[in-house]
Tab-separated table of C-alpha atoms and ligand atoms in Angstrom:
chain	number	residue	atom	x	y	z
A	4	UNK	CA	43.313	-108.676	6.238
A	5	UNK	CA	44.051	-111.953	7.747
A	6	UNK	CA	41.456	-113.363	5.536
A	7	UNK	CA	43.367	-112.145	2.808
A	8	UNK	CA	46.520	-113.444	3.631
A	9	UNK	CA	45.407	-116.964	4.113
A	10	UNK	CA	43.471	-116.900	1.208
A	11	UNK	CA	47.054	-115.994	-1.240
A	12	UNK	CA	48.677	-118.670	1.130
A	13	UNK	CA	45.895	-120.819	0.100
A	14	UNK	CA	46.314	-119.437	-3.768
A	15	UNK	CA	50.234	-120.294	-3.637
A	16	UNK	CA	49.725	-123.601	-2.429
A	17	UNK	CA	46.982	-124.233	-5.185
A	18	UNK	CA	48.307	-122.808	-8.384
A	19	UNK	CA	50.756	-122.646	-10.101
A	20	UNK	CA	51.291	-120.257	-12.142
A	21	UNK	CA	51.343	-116.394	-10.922
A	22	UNK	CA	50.722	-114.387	-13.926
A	23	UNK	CA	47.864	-112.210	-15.255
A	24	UNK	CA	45.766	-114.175	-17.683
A	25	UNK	CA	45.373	-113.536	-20.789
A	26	UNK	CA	41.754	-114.417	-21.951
A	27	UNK	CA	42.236	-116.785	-25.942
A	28	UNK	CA	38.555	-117.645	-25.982
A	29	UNK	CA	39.401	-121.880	-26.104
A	30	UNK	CA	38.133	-123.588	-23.265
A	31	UNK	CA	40.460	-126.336	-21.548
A	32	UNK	CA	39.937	-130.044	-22.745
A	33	UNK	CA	38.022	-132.266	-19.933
A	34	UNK	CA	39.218	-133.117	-16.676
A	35	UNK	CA	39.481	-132.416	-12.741
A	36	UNK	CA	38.141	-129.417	-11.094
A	37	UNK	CA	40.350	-126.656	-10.973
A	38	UNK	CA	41.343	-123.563	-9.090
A	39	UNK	CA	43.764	-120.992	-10.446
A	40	UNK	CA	44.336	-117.735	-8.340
A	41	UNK	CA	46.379	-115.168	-10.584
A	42	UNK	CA	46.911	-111.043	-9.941
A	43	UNK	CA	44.679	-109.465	-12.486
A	44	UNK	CA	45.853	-105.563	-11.744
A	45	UNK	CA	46.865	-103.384	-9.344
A	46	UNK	CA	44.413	-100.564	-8.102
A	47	UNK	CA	45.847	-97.148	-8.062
A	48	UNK	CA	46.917	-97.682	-3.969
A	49	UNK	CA	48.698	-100.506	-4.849
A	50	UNK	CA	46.534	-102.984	-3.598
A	51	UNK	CA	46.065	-106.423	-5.889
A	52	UNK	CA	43.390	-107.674	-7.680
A	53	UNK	CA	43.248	-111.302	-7.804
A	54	UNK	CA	41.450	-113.300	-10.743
A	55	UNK	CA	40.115	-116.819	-9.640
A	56	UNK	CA	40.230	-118.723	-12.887
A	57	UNK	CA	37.691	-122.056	-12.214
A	58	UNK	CA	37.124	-125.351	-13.952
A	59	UNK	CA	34.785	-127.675	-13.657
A	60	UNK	CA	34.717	-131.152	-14.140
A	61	UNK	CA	33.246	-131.244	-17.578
A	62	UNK	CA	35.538	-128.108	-18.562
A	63	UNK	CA	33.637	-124.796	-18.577
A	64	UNK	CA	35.778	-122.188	-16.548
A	65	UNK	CA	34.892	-119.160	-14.968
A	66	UNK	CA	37.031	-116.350	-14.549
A	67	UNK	CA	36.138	-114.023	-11.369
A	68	UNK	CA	38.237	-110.903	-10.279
A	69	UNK	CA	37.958	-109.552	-6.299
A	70	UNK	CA	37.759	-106.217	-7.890
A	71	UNK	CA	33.264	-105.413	-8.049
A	72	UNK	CA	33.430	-109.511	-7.517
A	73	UNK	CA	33.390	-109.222	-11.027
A	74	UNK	CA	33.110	-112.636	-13.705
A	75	UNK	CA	35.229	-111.155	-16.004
A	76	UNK	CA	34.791	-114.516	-18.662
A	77	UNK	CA	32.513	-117.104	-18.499
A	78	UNK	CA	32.976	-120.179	-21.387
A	79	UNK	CA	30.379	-122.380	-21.952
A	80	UNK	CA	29.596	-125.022	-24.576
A	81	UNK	CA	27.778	-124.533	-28.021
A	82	UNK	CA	25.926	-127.988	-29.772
A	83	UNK	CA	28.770	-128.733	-30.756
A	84	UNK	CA	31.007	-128.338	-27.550
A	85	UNK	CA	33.079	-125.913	-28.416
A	86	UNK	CA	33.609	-123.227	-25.821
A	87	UNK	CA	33.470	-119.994	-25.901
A	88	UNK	CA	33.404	-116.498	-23.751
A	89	UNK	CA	29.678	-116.010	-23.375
A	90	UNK	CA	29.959	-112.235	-21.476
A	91	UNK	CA	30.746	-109.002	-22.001
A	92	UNK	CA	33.617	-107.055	-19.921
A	93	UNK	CA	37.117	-105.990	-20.067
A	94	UNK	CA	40.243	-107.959	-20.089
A	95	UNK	CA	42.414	-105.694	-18.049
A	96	UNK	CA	41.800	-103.730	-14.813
A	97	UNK	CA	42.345	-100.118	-16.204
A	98	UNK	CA	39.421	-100.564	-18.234
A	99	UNK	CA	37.005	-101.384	-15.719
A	100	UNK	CA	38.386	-98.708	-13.589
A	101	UNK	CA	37.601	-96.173	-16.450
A	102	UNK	CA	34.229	-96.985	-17.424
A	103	UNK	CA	32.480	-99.547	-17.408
A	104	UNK	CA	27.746	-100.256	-16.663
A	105	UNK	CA	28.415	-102.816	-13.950
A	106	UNK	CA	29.862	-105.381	-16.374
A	107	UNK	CA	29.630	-108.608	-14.905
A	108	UNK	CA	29.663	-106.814	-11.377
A	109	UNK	CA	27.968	-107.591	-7.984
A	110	UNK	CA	25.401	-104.639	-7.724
A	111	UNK	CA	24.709	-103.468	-3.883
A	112	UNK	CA	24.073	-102.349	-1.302
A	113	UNK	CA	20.685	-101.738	-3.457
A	114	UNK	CA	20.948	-103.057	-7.069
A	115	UNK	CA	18.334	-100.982	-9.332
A	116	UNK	CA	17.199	-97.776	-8.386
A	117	UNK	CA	15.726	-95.895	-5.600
A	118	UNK	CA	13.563	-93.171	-6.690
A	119	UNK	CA	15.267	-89.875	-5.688
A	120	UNK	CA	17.503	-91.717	-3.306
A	121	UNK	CA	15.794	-91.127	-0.558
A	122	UNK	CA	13.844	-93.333	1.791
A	123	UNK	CA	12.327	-93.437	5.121
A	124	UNK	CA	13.261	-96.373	7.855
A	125	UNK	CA	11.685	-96.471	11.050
A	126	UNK	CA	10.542	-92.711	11.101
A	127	UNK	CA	13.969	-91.479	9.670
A	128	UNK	CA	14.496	-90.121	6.207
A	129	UNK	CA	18.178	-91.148	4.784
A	130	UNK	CA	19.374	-89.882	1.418
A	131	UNK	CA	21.512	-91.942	-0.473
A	132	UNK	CA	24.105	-90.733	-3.136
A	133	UNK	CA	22.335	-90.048	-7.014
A	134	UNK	CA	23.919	-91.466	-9.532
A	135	UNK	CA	21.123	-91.795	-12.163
A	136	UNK	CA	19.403	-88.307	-12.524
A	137	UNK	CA	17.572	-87.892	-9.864
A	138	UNK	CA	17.495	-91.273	-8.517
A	139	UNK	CA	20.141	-93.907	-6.912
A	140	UNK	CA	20.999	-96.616	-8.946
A	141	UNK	CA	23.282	-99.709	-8.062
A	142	UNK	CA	24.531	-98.443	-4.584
A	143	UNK	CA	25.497	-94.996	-5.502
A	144	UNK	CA	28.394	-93.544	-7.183
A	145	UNK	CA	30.871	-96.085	-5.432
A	146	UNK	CA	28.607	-99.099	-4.959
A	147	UNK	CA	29.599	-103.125	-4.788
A	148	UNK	CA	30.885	-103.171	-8.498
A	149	UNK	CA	33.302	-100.452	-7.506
A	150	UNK	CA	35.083	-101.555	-4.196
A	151	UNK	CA	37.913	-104.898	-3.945
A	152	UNK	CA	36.942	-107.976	-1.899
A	153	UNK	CA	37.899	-110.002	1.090
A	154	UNK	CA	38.377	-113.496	-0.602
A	155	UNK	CA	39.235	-117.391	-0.635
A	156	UNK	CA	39.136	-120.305	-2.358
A	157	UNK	CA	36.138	-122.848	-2.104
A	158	UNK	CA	35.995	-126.603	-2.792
A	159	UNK	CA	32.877	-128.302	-2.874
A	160	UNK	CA	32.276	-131.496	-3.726
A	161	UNK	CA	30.538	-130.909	-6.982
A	162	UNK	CA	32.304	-127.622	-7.817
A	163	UNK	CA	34.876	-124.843	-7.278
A	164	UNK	CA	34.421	-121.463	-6.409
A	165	UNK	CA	35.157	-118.083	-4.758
A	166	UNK	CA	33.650	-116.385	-1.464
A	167	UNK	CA	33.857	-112.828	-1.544
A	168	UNK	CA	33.270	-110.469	1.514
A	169	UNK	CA	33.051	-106.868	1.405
A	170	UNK	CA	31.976	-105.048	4.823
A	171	UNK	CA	30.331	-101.718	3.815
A	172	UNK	CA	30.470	-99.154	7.006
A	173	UNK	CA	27.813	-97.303	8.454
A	174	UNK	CA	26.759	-93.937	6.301
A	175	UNK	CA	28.469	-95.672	2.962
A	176	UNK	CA	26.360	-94.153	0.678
A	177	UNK	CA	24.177	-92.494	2.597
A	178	UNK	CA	22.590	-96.178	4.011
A	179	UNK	CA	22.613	-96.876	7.524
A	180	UNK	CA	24.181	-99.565	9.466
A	181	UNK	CA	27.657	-101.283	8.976
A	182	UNK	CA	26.597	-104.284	6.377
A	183	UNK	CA	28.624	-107.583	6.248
A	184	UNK	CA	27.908	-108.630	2.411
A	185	UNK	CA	29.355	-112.084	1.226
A	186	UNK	CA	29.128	-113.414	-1.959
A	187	UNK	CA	30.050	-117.021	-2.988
A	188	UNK	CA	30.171	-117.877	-6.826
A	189	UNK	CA	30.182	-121.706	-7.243
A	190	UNK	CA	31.034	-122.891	-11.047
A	191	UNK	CA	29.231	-127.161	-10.581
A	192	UNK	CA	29.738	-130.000	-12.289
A	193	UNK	CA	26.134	-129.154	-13.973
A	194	UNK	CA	27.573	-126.422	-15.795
A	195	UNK	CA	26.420	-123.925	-13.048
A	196	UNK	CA	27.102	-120.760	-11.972
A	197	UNK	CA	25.693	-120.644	-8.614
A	198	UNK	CA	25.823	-117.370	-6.640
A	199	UNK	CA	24.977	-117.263	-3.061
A	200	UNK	CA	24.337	-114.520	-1.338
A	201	UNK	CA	24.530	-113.327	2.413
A	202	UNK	CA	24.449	-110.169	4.304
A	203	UNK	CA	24.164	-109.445	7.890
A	204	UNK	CA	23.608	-105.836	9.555
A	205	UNK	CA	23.846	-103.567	12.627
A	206	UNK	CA	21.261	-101.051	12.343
A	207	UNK	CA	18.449	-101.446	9.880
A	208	UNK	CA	19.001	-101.259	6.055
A	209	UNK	CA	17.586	-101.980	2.765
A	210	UNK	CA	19.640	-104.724	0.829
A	211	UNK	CA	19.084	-105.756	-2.602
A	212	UNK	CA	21.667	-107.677	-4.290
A	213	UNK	CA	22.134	-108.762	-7.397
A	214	UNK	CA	24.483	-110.176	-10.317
A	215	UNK	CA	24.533	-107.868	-13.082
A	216	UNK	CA	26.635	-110.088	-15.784
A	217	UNK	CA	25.404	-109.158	-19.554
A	218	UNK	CA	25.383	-112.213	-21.216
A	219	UNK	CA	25.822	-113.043	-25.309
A	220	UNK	CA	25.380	-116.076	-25.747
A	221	UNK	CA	26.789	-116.263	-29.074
A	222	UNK	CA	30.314	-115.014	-27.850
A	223	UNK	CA	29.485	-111.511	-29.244
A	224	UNK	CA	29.590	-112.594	-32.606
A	225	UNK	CA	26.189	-110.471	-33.237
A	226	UNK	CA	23.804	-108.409	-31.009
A	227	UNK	CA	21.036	-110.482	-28.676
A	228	UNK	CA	17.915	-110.004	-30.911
A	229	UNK	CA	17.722	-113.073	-32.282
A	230	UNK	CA	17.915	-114.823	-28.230
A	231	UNK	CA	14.436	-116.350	-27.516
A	232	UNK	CA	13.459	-115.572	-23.754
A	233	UNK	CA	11.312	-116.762	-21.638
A	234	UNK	CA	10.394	-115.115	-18.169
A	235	UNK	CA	7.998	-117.205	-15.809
A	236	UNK	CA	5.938	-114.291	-15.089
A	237	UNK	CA	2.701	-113.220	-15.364
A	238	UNK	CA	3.143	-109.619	-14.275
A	239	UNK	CA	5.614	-106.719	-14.356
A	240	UNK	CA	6.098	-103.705	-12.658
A	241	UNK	CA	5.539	-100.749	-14.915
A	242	UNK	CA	7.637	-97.790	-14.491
A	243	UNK	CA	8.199	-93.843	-15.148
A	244	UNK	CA	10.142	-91.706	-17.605
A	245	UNK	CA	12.972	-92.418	-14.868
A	246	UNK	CA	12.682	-96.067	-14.606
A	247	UNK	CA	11.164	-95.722	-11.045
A	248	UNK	CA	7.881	-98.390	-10.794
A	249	UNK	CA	4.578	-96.741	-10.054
A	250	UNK	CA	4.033	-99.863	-7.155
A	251	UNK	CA	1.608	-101.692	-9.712
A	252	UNK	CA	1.857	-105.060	-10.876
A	253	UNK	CA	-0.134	-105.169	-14.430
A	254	UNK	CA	-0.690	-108.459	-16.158
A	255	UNK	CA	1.816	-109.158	-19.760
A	256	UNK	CA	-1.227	-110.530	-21.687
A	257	UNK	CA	-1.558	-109.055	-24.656
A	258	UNK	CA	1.486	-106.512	-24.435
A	259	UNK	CA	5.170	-107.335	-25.466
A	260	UNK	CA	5.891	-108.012	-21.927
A	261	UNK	CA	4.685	-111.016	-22.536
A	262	UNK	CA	7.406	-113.780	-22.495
A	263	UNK	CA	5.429	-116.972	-21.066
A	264	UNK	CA	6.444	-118.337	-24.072
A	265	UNK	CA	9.371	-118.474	-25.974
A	266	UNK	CA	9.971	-115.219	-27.804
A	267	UNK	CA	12.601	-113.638	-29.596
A	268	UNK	CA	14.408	-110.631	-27.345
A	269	UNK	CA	13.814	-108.571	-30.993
A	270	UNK	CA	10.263	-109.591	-32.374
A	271	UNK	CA	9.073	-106.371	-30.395
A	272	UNK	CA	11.443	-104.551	-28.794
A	273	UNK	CA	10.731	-101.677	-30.804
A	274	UNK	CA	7.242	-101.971	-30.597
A	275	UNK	CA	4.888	-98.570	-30.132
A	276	UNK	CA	4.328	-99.251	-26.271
A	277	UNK	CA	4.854	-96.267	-23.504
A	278	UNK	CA	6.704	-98.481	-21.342
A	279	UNK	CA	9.415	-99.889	-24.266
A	280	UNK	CA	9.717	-95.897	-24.719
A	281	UNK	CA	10.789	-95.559	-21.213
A	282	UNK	CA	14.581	-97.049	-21.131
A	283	UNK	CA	14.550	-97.873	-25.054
A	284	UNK	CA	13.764	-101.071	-24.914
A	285	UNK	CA	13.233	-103.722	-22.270
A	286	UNK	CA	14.238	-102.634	-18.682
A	287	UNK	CA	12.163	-103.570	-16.518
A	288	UNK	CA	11.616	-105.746	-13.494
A	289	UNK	CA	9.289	-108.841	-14.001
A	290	UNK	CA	7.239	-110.651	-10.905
A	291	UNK	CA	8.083	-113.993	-11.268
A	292	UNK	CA	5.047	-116.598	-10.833
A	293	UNK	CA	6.694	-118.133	-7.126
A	294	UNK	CA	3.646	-120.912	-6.351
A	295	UNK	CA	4.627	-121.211	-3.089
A	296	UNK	CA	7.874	-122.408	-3.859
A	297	UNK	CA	11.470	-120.945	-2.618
A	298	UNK	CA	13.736	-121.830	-5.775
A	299	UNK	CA	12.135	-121.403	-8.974
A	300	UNK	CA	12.408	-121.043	-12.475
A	301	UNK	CA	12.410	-117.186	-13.588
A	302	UNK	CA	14.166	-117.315	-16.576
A	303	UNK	CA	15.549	-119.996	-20.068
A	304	UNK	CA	17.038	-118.157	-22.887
A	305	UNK	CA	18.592	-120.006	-26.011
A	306	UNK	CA	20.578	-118.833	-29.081
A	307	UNK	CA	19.376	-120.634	-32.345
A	308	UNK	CA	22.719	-120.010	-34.079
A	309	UNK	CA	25.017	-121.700	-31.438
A	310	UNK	CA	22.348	-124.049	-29.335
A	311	UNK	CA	23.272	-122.350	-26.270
A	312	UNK	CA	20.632	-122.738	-23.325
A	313	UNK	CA	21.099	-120.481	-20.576
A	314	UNK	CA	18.678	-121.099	-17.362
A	315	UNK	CA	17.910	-119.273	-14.781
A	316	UNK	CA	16.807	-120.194	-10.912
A	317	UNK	CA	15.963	-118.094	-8.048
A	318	UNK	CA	14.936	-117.346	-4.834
A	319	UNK	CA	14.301	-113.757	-5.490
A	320	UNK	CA	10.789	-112.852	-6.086
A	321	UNK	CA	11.690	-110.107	-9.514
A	322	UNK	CA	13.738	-110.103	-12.252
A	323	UNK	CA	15.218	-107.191	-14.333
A	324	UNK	CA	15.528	-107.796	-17.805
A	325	UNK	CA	17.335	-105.486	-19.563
A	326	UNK	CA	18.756	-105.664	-23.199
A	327	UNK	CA	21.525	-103.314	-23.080
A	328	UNK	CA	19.837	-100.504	-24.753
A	329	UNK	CA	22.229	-98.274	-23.456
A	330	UNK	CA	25.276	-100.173	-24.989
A	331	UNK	CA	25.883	-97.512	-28.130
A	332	UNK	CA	29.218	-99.044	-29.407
A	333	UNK	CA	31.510	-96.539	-27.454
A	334	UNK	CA	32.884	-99.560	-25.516
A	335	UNK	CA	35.259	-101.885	-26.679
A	336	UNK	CA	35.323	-105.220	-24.771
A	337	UNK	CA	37.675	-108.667	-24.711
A	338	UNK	CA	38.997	-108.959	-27.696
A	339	UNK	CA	38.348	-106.132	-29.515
A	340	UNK	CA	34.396	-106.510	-29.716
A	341	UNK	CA	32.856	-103.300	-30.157
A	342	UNK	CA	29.826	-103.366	-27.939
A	343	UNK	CA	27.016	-102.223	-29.951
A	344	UNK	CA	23.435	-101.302	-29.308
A	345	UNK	CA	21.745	-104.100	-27.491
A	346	UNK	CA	25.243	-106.272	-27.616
A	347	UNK	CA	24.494	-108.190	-24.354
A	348	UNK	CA	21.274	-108.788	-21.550
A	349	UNK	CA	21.233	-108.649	-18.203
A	350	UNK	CA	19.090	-110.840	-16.057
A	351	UNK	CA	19.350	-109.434	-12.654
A	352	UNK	CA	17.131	-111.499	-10.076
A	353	UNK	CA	16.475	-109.010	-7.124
A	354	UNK	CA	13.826	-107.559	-5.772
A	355	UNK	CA	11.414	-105.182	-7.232
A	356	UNK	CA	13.016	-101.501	-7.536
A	357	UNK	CA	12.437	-98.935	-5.497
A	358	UNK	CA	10.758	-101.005	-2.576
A	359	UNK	CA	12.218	-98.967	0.303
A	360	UNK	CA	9.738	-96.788	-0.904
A	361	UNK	CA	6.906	-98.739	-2.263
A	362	UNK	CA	4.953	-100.818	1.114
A	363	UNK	CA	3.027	-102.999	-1.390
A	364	UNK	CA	6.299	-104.766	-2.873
A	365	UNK	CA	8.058	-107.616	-0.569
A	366	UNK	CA	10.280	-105.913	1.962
A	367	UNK	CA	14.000	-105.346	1.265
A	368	UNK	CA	15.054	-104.319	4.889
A	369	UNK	CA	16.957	-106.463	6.832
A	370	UNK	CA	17.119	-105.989	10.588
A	371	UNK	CA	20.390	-106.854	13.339
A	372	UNK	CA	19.482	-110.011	14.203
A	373	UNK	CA	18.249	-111.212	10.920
A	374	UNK	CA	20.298	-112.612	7.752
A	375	UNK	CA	19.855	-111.831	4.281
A	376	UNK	CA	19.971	-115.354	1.965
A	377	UNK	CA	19.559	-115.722	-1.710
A	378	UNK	CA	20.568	-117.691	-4.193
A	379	UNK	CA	20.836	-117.481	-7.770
A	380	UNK	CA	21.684	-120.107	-10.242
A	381	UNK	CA	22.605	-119.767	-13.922
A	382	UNK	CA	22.821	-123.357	-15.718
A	383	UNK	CA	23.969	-123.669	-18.944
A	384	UNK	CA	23.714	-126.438	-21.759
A	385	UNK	CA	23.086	-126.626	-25.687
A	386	UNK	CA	20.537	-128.196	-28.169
B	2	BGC	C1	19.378	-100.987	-15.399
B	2	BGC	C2	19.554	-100.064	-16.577
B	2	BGC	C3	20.905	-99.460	-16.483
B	2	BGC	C4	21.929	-100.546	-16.451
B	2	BGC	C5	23.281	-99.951	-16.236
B	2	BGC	C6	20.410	-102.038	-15.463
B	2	BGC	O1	20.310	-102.860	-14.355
B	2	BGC	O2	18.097	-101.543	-15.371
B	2	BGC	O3	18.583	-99.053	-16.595
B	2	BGC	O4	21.161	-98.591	-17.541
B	2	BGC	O5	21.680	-101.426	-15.409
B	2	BGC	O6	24.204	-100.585	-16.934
């Protein structure tokens, strides 16, 4: 509480204005780095939402809520600099509060599934809240996305951002152990978005967090099959009817898993494959080719229309790529954009799904004692 307090004394002192933004679309015109704490809504027990509204040096912004740690906007240059909102969500709180699939959210305390939410730790079977079917998916019925978070300002010396902490209790869930979760977005000077993540525990846990933004980077002018993407992986983990992985890790070649090179998010999503059946469409978690190395390159996706270049860098060893298949145009998003069939993608660097319950994929349980670190970083430009 005292956390929050400082951080609207720090807000007051900072900004100046104090009223709910309204998202035009038109980025700012260059200058310094900037950060602008408005109320966004008011959840139903009166508690505030706060919106941190950042710009950079070069003049992309970022617009992050405390409500699911949630980017609500995100504006970042075509080839020919002009800015525009590059992801899907909601500009007002009652609509994310209604219904919304993790928009922009922080996904935890286990983003992706767990098959039949269950798992056993140590000799102890726990069983988590279902969500999805049978399965647990994104934390349970009131996961990460869904809960409003501890926050403050943060100044870096090549960018501005927001640190987010969210304790989740003991039994939340069905998972065990109180977990301390903090998230800090960082919007750099290198057109970044740079998400940290941290999370320590008292009694063992699995924790897999991720950043589930759908991205267009057109501005949602047309659906994502025309986005070439590449994935720096040579293997992904094929799944069920239910999206749960089977614990193998089966090589792309030859299959339209295969995005080693360049390859438009369309050319085969519709192709006669079991595992594009499964999930209708690409959903699925890819092992990204490490070498060795902590941070690396999972992910580069540009838009041919616009020139946008999105990157992507992370620690993680998986990434889930999924192209909104389940987006069916009953949503209508910032600005009146009916969200269509396959209107956005998601590239959520985690790790694999299901590994509470699969021994052969990297371990996702963190122990008292022990912190969980990862970092994510989304870097945009345009050609
Ligand atoms: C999952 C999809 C799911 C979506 C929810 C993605 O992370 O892989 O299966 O439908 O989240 O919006």
């Amino acid at each position: 509480m005292g956390l929050v307090v400082l951080a609207a004394l720090a807000a007051m002192v900072l900004c100046s204005c104090s009223t709910v933004k309204q998202w035009t679309g038109s980025g700012p015109a260059e200058g310094p780095m900037d950060i602008d704490v408005t109320v966004f809504g008011t959840m139903p027990d009166g508690q505030d939402v706060r919106n941190y509204h950042l710009r950079n040096a070069t003049g992309m912004t970022a617009d992050i809520i405390t409500y699911g740690a949630i980017v609500v906007a995100l504006e970042a240059p075509d080839r020919d600099g002009t800015m525009t909102d590059i992801v899907l969500g909601y500009d007002n709180l009652a609509d994310y509060l209604k219904e919304t699939p993790y928009f922009g959210a922080i996904v935890g305390r286990y983003g992706n599934r767990i098959g039949k939410g269950k798992f056993t730790l140590d000799g102890v079977t726990y069983t988590l809240a279902t969500n999805n079917d049978e399965n647990h998916l994104h934390g349970g019925l009131k996961g990460f996305d869904k809960v409003v978070w501890d926050d403050e300002p943060v100044w870096r010396p090549d960018g501005v951002g927001v640190k987010l902490t969210y304790l989740s209790k003991d039994g939340e869930e069905g998972y065990p152990g109180n977990l301390q979760a903090t998230v800090i977005y960082v919007l750099t000077n290198k057109n970044e978005l740079r998400v940290e993540y941290e999370a320590t525990t008292d009694k063992a846990t699995p924790v897999n967090l991720t950043h589930h933004g759908y991205f267009n980077l057109t501005g949602g002018k047309r659906d994502i099959l025309g986005h070439e993407l590449m994935l720096n992986a040579d293997k992904f983990t094929p799944v069920d009817a239910g999206l749960i992985p089977s614990g193998h890790r089966v090589d792309v070649t030859d299959t339209p898993m295969d995005f080693r090179k360049a390859t438009a998010i369309g050319a085969r999503i519709d192709d006669d494959y079991e595992q594009l059946k499964f999930g209708g469409g690409y959903d699925h978690n890819w092992v990204l080719n490490k070498n060795g190395k902590i941070m690396t390159p999972a992910a580069k996706v540009y838009e041919p229309t616009t020139g946008r270049v999105m990157e992507v860098r992370t620690t993680e060893p998986g990434i889930q790529f999924y192209a909104g298949n389940f987006l069916d145009g009953t949503l209508t998003g910032k600005g009146g954009i009916v969200y269509q069939h396959r209107y956005g993608f998601c590239l959520e660097t985690q790790h694999f799904p299901d590994s509470p319950n699969k021994p052969g994929f990297p371990s996702t349980i963190l122990r008292p004692g022990s912190k969980y670190q990862t970092t994510t970083v989304y870097r945009f430009s345009a050609k």
